[in-house]
Amino acid sequence: MVVSSATIDSLLKEKEQYPPPESFRRQAVVRDPKILTDAEKDPEKFWADQAKELRWSKPWDKVLEWDPPFAKWFVGGTINVSENCLDRHVTSARRNKAAIVWEGESGERRVFTYHHLWREVNKFANVLRSLGVKRGDRVTIYMPMIPELPIAMLACARIGAPHSVIFGGFSSKAVQDRVADAESHVIVTADAGYRRGAPVLLKKAVDEAVEGLPVVRHVVVYKRAGIEVTMKEGRDVWWHEAMAKADDWCPPEPMGAADPLFILYTSGTTGKPKGVVHSTAGYLVGVAATTKLIFDLKEDDFYWCTADIGWVTGHSYIVYGPLATGATSFMFEGVPDYPKPNRWWQLVEEYGVTILYTAPTAIRACMRWGEDWPKMHDLSSLRLLGTVGEPINPEAWRWYYRTIGGSRCPIVDTWWQTETGMVLITPLPGIATLKPGSATRPFPGVAAEVVDEKGHTVGAGRGGYLVISRPWPAMLMTLYKDPERYKATYWSQVPGKYFTGDGARLDEDSYFWLMGRIDDVINISGHRVGTMEVESALVSHPKVAEAAVVGKPHALKGQALVAYVVLRTGEERSEPLKDELKKHVRAEIGPIAAPDEIYITEKLPKTRSGKIMRRVIRALVSGQEIGDTTTLEDPGAVEEVKKWLEAVEGKAP
Ligand code: PRX
C-alpha cells in the first residue's frame, strides 16, 4: 500500500439523526453508555470480563502480551472453541434449542439443535482423526452453504487442526494455490453445490486442483446434489460412509490461547492472496462479545446473517459468534432473487427472523427490484438490522430503514475486515444515535483514530487514514508463513498502530465516516475525493440504482472521474439525464466531484463476494498494468470487465 497523499477532503455531509427508539432501548443488552467510558479506562479489564463468560480448561495468567506488532491475548490460558460453541450449551437449558436452521436453495429445511450439532461435530472430528489429521495440521474446506460446512469447521476446532475455508464460488486454480500454501493433507468438499438451480461442481474442481499436489492424502466428499463424481481409490472418502462408522464422542483438545484457529485467504492489492491467521482464545472472546452486544442477542431471537461462510463475515457472525453466544443462527444456501426477488422477505416472514445482517450491495439490489417485493410479506418480526462490507450510502440506508425495518429497527453499520476478525467500529443499538452512512464509534475497548501520512491525528471534518491504536482480541496474529509481509502491510506506515488501508473522517461528534479503501480515493486538481462519496451522491438521485466511479489520468487535473451508472427499473437512458446527474453531483458534493464522463449500463461487474471490481475497472480505464492476472482470485475477471467496458463505452457516452 503506498501512502502518498496529504489530507483527504471529505465533502459529504449528513445531518439526519436517529436516536434509539425508547422501546428498543428499554430491552437492550447495552442500555448504559458507561460501558464505553469504563472500557476506555481499563480495556484489559473489559476484555477479561468478556472472557470470563466462556469455559476455559485453564484460566489465563496475563490478559495481553504486546510485543509490537505481535500480540498474544489470554497468555497461559487453554480453551477449546468447539467446547464453547457446543458442549457448554449441551449441558445447559439450551440443549434442545435450535443452533443452526438451514434452508436450501430449492426449499429443503433442516434444523440442528445444539445436542444434534454437538453429536455430528464429535463424529466428524473422529473421522478427521481416522484420516490422520493431528493437532496443528491445516484442513482445507471447500463446500457449499450447507450445515456440513460449520460441522467440519467445528470438528477441526475440536481437534485443534486449523481450517482454511475456501469460498465455494472460487475456481480450481484458487483452491490449488490455497491448498499448496496451507499444505493441507485433507480437503473436505461436496459433490456439488447449487446456484440459481444449476449445480456447481465442487468435487470436479478439487480433482483438478489436487492434480500434481502430492501433499493431499484424502478428500472427504459430502453427497449434496447426488450427481456422479469420480472417487479415487485410497484417497477419496464419502462423508456418509465415514460418519456411519464414527464414534460420537471426541474429547475437545485443550488449545493454547494463541494457537491458530483458522487461516482465511484474502486478496491483497498485489501479488498472492494473504493467509490471515486468527487465534483461538482472543478470536473467540472478540466474536462472542461483539455478537452479543452489537446484535443485542436474546434467547428467543432468530438471527440471520446473509453472508457466505466462505468469507470472514460467515466465520465470525454465522458460526463462531452466534454459537458461542448460544443463539439460533439461520443459514440460507440461495440468493435473494431466486426464484423471485421476494425470496429473502418470504424467509423473514416464514421463520420470524428478528435480526437481519447483510451487505449494502444486496440492499441496493433489492432497492432496484423495487419495494413491491418486500411489501408482499409481513416483516414485523424484525427488530434489528445490520450492514457490513462497504460504506452504505445514506439513500440505501434510508430505504433499508423504512422499507425493511418499518422505521422501527435500529441499523448497526459495522466496520471491520478479514484481518480484524471482529467488528471494530459500530453503533451499540440501545445507546447510539445513528447517522445514515456513518459506522458511528469504536466498540468498547477499541481505539481508532484518523491520521495524516505522518501519523498525526487530524481534526474533525478532515479526512485521513483509519488506524487502530491498540491491540484488540480478535486481531490477526500474522500472515501465514509470511511475518515480514504482515509487518510491512499493516504496521510499517504508522509505528505501533494497525494500518487499515481505509480512508475515514471524524465529524464534530467523533463519529467515523468510512470512505472506502485508500486506493479508491483519487486526486482531482489537488483535491482528494473518495470515489464512494461520488457514488453515494449519484445513488441519491431518484433515477439511479447503483454506480461505480473510478479515477482516470487527466492532463490538467491529474485525475478525472468516470462514472458507470445503473438506472432503476423503468428509467430510460438519455443525454439530458447524464447532464442532470452531473448537476446533481455538483449540487450534492461540489463542482470538483462532478464526473467528466458518465456511462449508463445494465449492470456492474462484481466479485463473487459482491464487491464492484473497481480495481480492475480503474486499471483498464487508465491503461495501467493489472499485474499478473493468474494471481487474481478469478482470472477470468479481467476479460469479463474488458468485454463489459467495450460494450458500455462502445455506445455513445
Ligand atoms: O474497506 C472496508 C470495507 O471492507 C473492507 C474489508 O473487507 P473484507 O476483509 O473483505 O471484510 C469484509 C467483511 C468484514 C474494509 O477495509 N468495509 C467493511 N465494512 C464496512 C466497510 N466500509 C465501510 N463501512 C463498513 N461498515
Short mmCIF file of C-alpha atoms and ligand atoms in Angstrom, two decimals, residues 266 311-313 387-392 413-419 425 439 500-502 514-517 609 611, ligand 1:
data_model
loop_
_atom_site.label_atom_id
_atom_site.label_comp_id
_atom_site.label_asym_id
_atom_site.label_seq_id
_atom_site.Cartn_x
_atom_site.Cartn_y
_atom_site.Cartn_z
CA THR A 266 -7.88 -12.66 1.37
CA TRP A 311 -15.92 -15.10 3.91
CA VAL A 312 -14.90 -13.79 7.30
CA THR A 313 -18.39 -12.46 7.99
CA THR A 387 -24.82 -3.94 7.37
CA VAL A 388 -21.21 -4.78 6.60
CA GLY A 389 -18.73 -4.87 3.74
CA GLU A 390 -18.63 -1.36 2.35
CA PRO A 391 -19.84 2.09 3.24
CA ILE A 392 -23.61 2.27 2.97
CA ASP A 413 -23.44 -0.30 10.33
CA THR A 414 -20.47 -2.44 11.33
CA TRP A 415 -16.97 -1.65 10.10
CA TRP A 416 -14.32 -4.37 10.18
CA GLN A 417 -12.07 -6.55 8.00
CA THR A 418 -10.92 -10.13 7.47
CA GLU A 419 -7.84 -9.11 9.40
CA ILE A 425 -16.46 0.37 14.67
CA ALA A 439 -20.48 3.42 11.37
CA THR A 500 -6.35 -0.44 7.98
CA GLY A 501 -5.88 0.82 4.41
CA ASP A 502 -9.22 2.65 4.65
CA LEU A 514 -15.63 5.47 6.26
CA MET A 515 -14.51 6.46 2.79
CA GLY A 516 -13.58 3.09 1.33
CA ARG A 517 -10.14 1.78 0.56
CA SER A 609 -18.44 -11.52 -2.68
CA LYS A 611 -17.93 -6.00 -4.39
O1 PRX B 1 -13.00 -1.02 3.13
C1 PRX B 1 -13.58 -1.62 4.26
C2 PRX B 1 -14.84 -2.36 3.84
O2 PRX B 1 -14.46 -3.70 3.61
C3 PRX B 1 -13.05 -3.86 3.87
C4 PRX B 1 -12.79 -5.22 4.47
O3 PRX B 1 -13.15 -6.20 3.53
P1 PRX B 1 -13.06 -7.74 3.91
O4 PRX B 1 -11.74 -8.05 4.53
O5 PRX B 1 -13.47 -8.46 2.70
O6 PRX B 1 -14.14 -7.95 5.05
C5 PRX B 1 -15.47 -7.65 4.76
C6 PRX B 1 -16.34 -8.02 5.93
C7 PRX B 1 -15.85 -7.57 7.24
C8 PRX B 1 -12.71 -2.72 4.81
O7 PRX B 1 -11.33 -2.42 4.76
N1 PRX B 1 -15.87 -2.31 4.89
C9 PRX B 1 -16.31 -3.33 5.66
N2 PRX B 1 -17.33 -2.93 6.44
C10 PRX B 1 -17.53 -1.63 6.18
C11 PRX B 1 -16.59 -1.23 5.20
N3 PRX B 1 -16.53 0.04 4.76
C12 PRX B 1 -17.40 0.92 5.27
N4 PRX B 1 -18.34 0.62 6.19
C13 PRX B 1 -18.45 -0.64 6.67
N5 PRX B 1 -19.39 -0.93 7.57
#
